Coordinates of C-alpha atoms and ligand atoms in Angstrom, one line a residue:
X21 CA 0.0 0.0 0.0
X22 CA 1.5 3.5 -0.4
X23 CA 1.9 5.4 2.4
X24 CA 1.0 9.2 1.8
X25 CA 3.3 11.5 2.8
X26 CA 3.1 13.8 5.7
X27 CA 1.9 17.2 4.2
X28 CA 4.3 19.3 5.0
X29 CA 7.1 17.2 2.6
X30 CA 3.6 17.4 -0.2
X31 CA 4.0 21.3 0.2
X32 CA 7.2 21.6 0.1
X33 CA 7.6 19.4 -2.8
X34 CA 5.1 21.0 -4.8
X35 CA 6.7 24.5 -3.8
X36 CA 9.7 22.9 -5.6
X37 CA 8.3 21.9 -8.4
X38 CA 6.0 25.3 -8.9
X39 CA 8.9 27.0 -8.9
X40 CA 11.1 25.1 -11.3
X41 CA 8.2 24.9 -13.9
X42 CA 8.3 28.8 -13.1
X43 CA 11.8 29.1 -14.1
X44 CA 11.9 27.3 -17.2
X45 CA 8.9 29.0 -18.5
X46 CA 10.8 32.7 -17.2
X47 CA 14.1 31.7 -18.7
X48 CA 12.7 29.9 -22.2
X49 CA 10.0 32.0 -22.9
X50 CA 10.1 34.9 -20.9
X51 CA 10.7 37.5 -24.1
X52 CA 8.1 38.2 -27.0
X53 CA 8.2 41.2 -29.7
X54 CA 5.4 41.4 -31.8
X55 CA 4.4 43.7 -34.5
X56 CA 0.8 43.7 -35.9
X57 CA -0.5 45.6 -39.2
X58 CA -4.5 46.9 -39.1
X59 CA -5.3 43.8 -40.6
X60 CA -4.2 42.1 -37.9
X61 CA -5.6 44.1 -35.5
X62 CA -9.5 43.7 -37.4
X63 CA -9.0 47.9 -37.5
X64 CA -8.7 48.2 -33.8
X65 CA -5.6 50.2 -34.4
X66 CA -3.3 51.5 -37.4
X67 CA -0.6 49.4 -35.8
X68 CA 1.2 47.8 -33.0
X69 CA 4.0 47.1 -31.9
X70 CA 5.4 45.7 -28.3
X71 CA 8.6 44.2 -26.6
X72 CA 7.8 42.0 -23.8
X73 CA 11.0 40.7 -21.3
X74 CA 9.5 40.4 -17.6
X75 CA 11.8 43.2 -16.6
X76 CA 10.2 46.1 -19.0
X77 CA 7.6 46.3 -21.8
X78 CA 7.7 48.5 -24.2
X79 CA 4.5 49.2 -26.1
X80 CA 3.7 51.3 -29.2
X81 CA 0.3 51.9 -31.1
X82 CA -1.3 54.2 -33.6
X83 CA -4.6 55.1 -33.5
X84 CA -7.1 55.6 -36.3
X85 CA -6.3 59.3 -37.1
X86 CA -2.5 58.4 -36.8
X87 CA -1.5 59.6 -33.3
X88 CA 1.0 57.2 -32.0
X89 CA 1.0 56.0 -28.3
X90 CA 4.3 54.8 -26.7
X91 CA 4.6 53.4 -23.3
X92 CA 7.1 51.9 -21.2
X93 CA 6.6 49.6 -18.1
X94 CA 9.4 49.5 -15.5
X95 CA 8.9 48.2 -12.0
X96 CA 12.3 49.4 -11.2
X97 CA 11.3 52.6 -12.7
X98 CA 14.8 53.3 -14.4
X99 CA 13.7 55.0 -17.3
X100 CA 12.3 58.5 -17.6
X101 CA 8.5 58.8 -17.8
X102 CA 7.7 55.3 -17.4
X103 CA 4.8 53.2 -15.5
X104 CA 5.6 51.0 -12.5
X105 CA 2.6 48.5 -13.5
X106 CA 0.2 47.1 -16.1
X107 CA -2.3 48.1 -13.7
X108 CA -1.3 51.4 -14.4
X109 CA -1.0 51.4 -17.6
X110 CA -4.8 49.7 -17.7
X111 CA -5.8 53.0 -15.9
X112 CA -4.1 55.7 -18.5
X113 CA -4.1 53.7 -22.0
X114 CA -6.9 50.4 -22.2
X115 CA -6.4 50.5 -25.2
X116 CA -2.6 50.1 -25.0
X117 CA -3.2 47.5 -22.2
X118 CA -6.0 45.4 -23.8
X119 CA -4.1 45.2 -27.2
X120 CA -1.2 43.9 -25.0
X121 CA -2.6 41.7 -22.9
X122 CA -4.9 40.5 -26.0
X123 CA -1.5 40.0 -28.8
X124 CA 2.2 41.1 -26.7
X125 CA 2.3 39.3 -23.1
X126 CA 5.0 36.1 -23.5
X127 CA 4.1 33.1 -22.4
X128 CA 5.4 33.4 -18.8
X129 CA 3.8 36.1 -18.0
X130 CA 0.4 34.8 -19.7
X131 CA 1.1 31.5 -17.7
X132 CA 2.5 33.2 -14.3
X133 CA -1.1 35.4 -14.5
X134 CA -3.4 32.1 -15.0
X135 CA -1.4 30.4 -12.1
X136 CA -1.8 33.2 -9.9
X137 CA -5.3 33.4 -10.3
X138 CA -5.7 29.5 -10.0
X139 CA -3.6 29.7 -6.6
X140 CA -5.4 32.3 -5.4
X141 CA -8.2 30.5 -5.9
X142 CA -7.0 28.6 -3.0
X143 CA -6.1 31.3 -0.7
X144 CA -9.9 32.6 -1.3
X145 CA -10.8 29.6 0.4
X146 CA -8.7 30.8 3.2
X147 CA -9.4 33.6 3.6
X148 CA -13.3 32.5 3.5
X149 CA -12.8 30.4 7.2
X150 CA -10.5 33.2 8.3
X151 CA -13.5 35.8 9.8
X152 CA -15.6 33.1 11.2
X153 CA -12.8 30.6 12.8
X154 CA -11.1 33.6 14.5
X155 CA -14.4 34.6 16.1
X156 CA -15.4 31.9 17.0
X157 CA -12.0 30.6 18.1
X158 CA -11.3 33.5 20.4
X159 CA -15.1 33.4 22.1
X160 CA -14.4 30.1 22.7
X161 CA -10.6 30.5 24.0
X162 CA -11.7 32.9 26.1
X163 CA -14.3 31.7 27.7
X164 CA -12.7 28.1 27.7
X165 CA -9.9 30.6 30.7
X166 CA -13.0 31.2 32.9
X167 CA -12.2 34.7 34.4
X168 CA -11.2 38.0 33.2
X169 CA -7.8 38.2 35.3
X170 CA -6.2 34.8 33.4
X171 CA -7.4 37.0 29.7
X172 CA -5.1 40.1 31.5
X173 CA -2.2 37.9 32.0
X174 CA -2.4 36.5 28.8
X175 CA -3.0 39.8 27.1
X176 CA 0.0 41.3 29.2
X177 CA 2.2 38.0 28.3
X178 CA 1.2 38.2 24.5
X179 CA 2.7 41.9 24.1
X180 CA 5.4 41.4 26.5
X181 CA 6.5 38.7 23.4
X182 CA 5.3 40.4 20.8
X183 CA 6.7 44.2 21.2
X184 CA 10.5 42.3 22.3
X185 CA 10.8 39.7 19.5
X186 CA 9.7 42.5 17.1
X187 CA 12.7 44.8 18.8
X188 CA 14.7 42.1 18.5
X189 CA 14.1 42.1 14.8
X190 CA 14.6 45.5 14.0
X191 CA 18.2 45.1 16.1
X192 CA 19.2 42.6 13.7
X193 CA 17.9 44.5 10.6
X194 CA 19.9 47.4 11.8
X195 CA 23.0 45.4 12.6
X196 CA 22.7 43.9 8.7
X197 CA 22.5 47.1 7.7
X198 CA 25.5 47.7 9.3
X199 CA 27.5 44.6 8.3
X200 CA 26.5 44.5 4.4
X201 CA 26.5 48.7 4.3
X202 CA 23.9 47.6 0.4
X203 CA 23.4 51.3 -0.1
X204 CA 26.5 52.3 -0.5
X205 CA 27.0 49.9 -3.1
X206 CA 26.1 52.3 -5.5
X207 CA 28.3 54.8 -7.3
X208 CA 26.2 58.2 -6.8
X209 CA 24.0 59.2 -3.9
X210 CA 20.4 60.1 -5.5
X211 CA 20.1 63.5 -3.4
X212 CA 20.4 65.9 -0.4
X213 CA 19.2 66.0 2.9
X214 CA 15.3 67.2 3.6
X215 CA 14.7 68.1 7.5
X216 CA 12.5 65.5 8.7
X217 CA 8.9 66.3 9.5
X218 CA 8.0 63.8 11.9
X219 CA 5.4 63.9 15.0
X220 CA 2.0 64.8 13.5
X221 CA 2.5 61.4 10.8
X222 CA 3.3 59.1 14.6
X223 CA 0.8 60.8 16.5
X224 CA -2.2 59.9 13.8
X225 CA -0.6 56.4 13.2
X226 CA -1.0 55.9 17.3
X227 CA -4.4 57.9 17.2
X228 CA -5.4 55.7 13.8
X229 CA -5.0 51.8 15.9
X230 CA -6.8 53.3 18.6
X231 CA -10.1 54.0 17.0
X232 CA -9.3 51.0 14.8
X233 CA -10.3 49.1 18.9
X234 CA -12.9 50.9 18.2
X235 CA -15.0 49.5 15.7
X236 CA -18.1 51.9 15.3
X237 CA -19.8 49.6 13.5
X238 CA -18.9 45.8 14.1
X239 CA -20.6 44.4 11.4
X240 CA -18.8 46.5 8.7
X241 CA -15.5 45.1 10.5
X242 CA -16.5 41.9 9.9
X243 CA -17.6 43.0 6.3
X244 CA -13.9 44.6 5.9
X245 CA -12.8 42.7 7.2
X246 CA -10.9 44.5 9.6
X247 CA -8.7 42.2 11.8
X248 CA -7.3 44.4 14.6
X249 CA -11.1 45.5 15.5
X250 CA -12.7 41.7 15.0
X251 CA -10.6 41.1 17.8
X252 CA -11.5 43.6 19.9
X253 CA -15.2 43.5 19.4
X254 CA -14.5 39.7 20.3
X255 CA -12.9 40.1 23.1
X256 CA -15.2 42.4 24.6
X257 CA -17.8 40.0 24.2
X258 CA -16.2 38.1 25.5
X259 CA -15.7 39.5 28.4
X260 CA -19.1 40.5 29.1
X261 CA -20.2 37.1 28.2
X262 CA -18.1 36.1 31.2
X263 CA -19.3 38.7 33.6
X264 CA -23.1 38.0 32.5
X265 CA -22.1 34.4 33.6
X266 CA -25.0 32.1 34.1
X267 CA -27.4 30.5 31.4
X268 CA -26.9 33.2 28.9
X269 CA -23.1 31.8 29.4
X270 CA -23.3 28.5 28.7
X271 CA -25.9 29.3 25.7
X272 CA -23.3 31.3 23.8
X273 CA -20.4 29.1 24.7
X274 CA -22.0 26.0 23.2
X275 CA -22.9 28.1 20.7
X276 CA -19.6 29.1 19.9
X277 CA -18.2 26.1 20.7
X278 CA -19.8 24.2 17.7
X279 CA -19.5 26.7 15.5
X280 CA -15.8 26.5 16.1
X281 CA -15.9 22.5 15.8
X282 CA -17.5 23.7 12.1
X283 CA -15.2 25.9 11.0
X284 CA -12.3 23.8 12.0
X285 CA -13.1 21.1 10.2
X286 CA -13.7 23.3 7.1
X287 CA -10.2 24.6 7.6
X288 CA -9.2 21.0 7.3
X289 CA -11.0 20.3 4.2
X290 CA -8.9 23.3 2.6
X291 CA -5.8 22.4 3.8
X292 CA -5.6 19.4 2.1
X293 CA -5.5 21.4 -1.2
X294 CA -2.4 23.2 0.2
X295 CA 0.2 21.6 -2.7
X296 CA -1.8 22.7 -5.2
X297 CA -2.7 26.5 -4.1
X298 CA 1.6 26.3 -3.2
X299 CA 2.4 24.8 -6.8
X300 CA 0.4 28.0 -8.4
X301 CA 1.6 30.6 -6.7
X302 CA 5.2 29.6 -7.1
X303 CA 5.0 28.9 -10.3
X304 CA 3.3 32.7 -10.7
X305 CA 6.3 34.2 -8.5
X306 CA 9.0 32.3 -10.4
X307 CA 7.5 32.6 -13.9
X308 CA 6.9 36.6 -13.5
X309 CA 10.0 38.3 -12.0
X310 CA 12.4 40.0 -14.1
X311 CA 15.9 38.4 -13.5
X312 CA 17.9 41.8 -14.1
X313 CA 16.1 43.0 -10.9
X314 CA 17.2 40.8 -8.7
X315 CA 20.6 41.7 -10.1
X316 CA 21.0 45.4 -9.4
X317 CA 19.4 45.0 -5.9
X318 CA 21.0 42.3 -5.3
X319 CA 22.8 43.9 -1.7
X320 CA 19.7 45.0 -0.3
X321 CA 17.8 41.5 -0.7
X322 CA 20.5 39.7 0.8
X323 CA 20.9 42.3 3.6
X324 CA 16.9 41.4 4.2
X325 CA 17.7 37.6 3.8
X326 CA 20.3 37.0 6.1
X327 CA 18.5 39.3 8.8
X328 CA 15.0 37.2 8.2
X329 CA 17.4 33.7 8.8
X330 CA 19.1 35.2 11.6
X331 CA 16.1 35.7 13.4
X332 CA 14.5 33.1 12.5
X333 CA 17.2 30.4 12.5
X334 CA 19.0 31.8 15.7
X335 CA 16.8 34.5 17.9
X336 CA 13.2 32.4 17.9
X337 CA 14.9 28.8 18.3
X338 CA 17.2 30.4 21.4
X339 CA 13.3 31.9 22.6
X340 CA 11.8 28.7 22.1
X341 CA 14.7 26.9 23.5
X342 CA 14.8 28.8 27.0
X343 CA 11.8 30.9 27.3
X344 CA 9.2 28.1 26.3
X345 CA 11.3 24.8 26.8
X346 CA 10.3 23.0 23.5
X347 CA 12.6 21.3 20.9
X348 CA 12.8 24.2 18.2
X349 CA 13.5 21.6 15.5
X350 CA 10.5 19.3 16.1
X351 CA 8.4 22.3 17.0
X352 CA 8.8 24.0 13.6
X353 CA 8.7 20.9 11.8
X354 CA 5.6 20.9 12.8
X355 CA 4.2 24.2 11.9
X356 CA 5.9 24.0 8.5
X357 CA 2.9 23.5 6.3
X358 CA 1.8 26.9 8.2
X359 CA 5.5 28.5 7.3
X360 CA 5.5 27.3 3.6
X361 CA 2.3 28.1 3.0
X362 CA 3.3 31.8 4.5
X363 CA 5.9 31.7 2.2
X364 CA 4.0 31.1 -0.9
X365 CA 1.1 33.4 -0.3
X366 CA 2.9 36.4 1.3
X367 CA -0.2 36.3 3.6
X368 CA 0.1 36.1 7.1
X369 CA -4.2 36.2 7.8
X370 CA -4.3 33.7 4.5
X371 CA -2.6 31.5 6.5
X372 CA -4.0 31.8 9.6
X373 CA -6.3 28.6 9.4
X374 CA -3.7 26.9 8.6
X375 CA -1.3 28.2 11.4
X376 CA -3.8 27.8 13.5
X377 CA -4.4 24.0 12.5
X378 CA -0.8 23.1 12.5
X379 CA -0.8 24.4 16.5
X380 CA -2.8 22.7 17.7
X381 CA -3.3 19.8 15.9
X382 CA 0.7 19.3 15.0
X383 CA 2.4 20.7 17.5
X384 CA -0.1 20.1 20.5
X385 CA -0.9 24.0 21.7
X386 CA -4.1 24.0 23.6
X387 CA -7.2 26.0 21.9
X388 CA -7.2 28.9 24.7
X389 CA -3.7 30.1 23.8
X390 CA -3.6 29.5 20.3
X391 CA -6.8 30.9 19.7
X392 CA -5.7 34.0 21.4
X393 CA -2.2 34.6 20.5
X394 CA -2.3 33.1 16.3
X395 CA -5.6 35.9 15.3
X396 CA -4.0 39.0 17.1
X397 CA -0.2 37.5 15.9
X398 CA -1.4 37.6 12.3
X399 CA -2.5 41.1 12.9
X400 CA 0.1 43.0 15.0
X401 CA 3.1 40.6 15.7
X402 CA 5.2 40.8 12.2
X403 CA 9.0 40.6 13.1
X404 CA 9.7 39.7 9.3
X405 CA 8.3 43.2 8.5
X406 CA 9.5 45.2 11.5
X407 CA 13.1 43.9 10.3
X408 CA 12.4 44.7 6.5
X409 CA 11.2 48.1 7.3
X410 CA 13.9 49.1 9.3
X411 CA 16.6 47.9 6.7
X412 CA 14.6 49.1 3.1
X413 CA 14.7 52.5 5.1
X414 CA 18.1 52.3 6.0
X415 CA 19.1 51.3 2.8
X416 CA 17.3 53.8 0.6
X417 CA 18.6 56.6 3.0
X418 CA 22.1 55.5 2.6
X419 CA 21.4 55.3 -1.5
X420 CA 20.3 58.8 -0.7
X421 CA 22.7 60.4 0.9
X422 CA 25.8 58.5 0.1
X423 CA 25.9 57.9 4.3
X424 CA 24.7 56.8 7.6
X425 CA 21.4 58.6 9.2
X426 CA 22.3 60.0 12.7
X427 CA 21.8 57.8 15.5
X428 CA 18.9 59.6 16.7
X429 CA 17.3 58.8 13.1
X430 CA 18.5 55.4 13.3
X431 CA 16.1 55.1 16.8
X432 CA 13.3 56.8 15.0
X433 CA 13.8 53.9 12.0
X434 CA 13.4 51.6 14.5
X435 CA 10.7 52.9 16.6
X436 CA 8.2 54.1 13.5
X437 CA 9.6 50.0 11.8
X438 CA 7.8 48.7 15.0
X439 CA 4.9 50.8 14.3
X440 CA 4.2 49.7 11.1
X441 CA 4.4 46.3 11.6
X442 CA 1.6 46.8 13.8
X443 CA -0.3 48.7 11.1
X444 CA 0.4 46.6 8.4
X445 CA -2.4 44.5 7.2
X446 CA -1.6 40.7 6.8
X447 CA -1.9 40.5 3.3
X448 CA 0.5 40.7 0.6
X449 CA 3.0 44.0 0.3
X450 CA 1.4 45.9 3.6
X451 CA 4.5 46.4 4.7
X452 CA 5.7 48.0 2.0
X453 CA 2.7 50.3 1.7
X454 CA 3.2 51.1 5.8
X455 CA 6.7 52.6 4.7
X456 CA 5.4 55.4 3.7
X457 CA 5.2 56.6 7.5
X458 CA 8.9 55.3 8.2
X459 CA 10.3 57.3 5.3
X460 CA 8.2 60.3 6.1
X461 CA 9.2 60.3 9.7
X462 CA 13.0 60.7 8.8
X463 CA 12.4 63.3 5.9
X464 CA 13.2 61.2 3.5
X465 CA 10.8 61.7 0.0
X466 CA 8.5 58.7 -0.3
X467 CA 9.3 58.5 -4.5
X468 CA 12.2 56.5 -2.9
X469 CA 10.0 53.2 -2.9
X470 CA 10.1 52.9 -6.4
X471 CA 13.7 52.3 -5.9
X472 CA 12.7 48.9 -4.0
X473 CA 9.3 48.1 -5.4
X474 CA 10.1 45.5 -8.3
X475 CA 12.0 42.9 -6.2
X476 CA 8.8 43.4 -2.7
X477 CA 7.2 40.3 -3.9
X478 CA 9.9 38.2 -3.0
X479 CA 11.1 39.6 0.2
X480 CA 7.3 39.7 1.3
X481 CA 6.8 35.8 0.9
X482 CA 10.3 35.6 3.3
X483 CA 9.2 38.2 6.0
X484 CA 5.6 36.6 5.9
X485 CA 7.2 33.1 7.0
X486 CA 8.8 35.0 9.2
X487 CA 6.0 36.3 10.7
X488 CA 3.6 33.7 11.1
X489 CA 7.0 31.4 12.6
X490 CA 7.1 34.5 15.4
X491 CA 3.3 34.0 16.1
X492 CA 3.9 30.0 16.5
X493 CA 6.6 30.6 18.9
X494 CA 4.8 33.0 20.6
X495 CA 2.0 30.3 21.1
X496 CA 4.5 28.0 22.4
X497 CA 6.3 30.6 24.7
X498 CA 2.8 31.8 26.4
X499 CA 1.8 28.2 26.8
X500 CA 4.9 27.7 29.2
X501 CA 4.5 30.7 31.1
X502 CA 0.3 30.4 31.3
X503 CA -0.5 26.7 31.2
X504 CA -3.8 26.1 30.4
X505 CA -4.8 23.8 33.4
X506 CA -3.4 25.9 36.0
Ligands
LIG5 N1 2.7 40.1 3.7 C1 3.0 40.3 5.1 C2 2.1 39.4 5.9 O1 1.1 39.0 5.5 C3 2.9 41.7 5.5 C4 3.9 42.5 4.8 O2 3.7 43.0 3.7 O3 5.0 42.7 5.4 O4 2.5 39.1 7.0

């Protein structure tokens, strides 16, 4: 009989294989020119013309009263005047963009499109079971810890983790910054210094998560969905569930009890098509990215890198080691469906299910701490992106100047880094959006990004693993120091 193999080796060897089919398809048929008469183009247009190599496009049409239209899209934005997406260029020329998607895209991108859209049809799923299995996990978790004073612990415990391992991240970003020095890699500094204009942007960010606890309306949180304010709606109801106490207690905790038993085994269901939504999106990631990218930033991703593996290979094991007293090895063996599919989806709430799955079921974490410390993880715990931050800031600024920022800037990097980890959503390239307010707060102009943008997918699918690996250990870690029968 053949024995099936444990899922995590069926991820990872479909990861493998998505990837490689990827490559192939980005290095054999990755380029396509095209030029098409009016005939050709049934009198849509005069003529067109367009050069497709994953790294740029170039695109040029006439229209019917013989205006030409030329377009260039760059994600690295290197040339004058040109777009950073085909989204873009959708939103000034369709006409440009349908003719290319329609005659010029080569094969890899065409194929790298239709596997991201099949893969996502998987993380859809996800994200489906992700609203109702964190509500209903975290009624029940709480409610499972019978009085408000264990939830303050656990709440104090939780942030006590996440605001040091976070720290701890944007240290070693800082120190890679240090070490590898990528932005003075480059022969000429882009510009000159701008006095930072910083408190009003930290205040509002600080202001912003507060109301965001906040929800005014509960229901269009859920609709959002809004993560950070599901949680707290949840947990207040919790909590007043608890004080109520009584019959209208044990209604709503049977209640959400089998609900939970539901959505869990839903989660399962979807798991099992894990390999396949993995295959797709690697496939889309390998088939898609420009290689001569990866080349000129080469510096700054490996400065990322080897902070992400540092932390994640060294600082968590040593936490998990001594703090929570488990065998790092076997513990992340077990959550490695969880950290591959991380990887693959850039998606720390797409995972969630999963993560939370893999806890409990894989690495034996009861249902009141993972069901706390996994939904609120996903959402404000994201040492991958804390680190990231902190070095795509230090590195642009060096790029900038030609230099170091002053140390006070440096402790501003790192204290606006933790911020927007907070902020950032778990979805794909939040972090990179929540950048905005770490350039802003040291003056320097937010343009820079482009600088970065091309090679975010990437990074993002290593800082997500990263992320959702913190929340598993924090699970672990707050299990040791609360046990759940004490
Ligand atoms: N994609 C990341 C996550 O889901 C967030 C980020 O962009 O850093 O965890």
């Amino acid at each position: 009989m053949m024995r099936r193999w444990a899922l995590h080796w069926q991820i990872l060897v479909a990861m493998v294989v998505g990837a490689l089919a990827g490559i192939a398809l980005n290095v054999g048929a990755g380029q396509r020119t095209v030029e098409l008469t009016k005939t050709e183009l049934a009198g849509r247009a005069i003529s067109f013309r367009s050069e497709d190599s994953l790294d740029r496009i170039h695109i040029e049409w006439e229209d019917s009263s013989g205006k030409r239209h030329t377009w260039q899209v760059d994600p690295s934005r290197r040339t004058e005047g040109s777009l950073a997406s085909l989204e873009q260029l959708a939103a000034r020329d369709p006409v440009a963009y349908e003719l290319f998607m329609q005659f010029g895209q080569s094969p890899a991108r065409y194929w790298g499109q239709t596997a991201k859209r099949t893969g996502n049809l998987f993380l859809r799923l996800l994200q489906m079971v992700a609203v109702p299995l964190i509500i209903s996990s975290l009624v029940t978790g709480i409610l499972g810890l019978g009085g408000v004073a264990r939830l303050g612990k656990m709440l104090g415990t939780t942030l006590v983790y996440y605001i040091a391992t976070s720290s701890l991240a944007i240290i070693t970003g800082l120190v890679m910054v240090r070490i590898f020095r990528p932005g003075l890699r480059y022969p000429v500094p882009l510009g000159s210094w701008e006095p930072p204009q910083t408190t009003s942007r930290l205040g509002e960010i600080v202001w912003q998560q507060i109301e965001t606890l906040m929800p005014s309306n509960p229901l269009g949180a859920v609709i959002e969905p809004n993560f950070l304010s599901i949680i707290s709606f949840s947990l207040i109801f919790a909590i007043f569930t608890l004080i109520v106490g009584g019959k209208a207690q044990q209604v709503i905790q049977s209640l959400f009890e089998a609900l939970f038993e539901v959505f869990m085994a839903m989660t399962k269901a979807i798991i099992r098509l894990a390999p396949l939504g993995v295959f797709f999106l690697m496939l889309y990631v390998t088939a898609t990215q420009g290689a001569a990218l990866f080349a000129s930033l080469a510096w700054y991703m490996v400065t990322v890198f080897t902070g992400l593996v540092f932390h994640a290979v060294i600082t968590l094991p040593l936490i998990l080691l001594f703090v929570a007293r488990v065998n790092p090895w076997r513990y992340a063996n077990a959550v490695m469906p969880a950290l591959l599919t991380a990887f693959s989806s850039a998606s720390s709430n797409g995972t969630l299910p999963l993560t939370m799955n893999c806890v409990e079921e894989r690495a034996g974490i009861s249902n009141r701490t993972s069901s706390f410390v996994l939904p609120l993880g996903a959402t404000i715990n994201m040492d991958g992106t804390a680190l990231y931050e902190a070095v795509a800031v230090l590195f642009v600024a060096e790029l900038y100047y030609g230099g170091d920022l002053l140390f006070s800037q440096q402790l501003l990097v790192a204290f606006t880094a933790l911020l927007a980890s907070v902020g950032a959503a778990g979805i794909p390239h939040a972090g990179l959006v929540m950048m905005l307010i770490v350039l802003q707060a040291v003056g320097l102009p937010v343009t820079l990004q482009g600088v970065i943008i091309a090679v975010d997918r990437v990074l993002d699918m290593c800082r997500t693993c990263v992320n959702v690996w913190s929340d598993a250990c924090g699970c672990a870690v707050v299990e040791r120091l609360l046990p759940p029968d004490k």
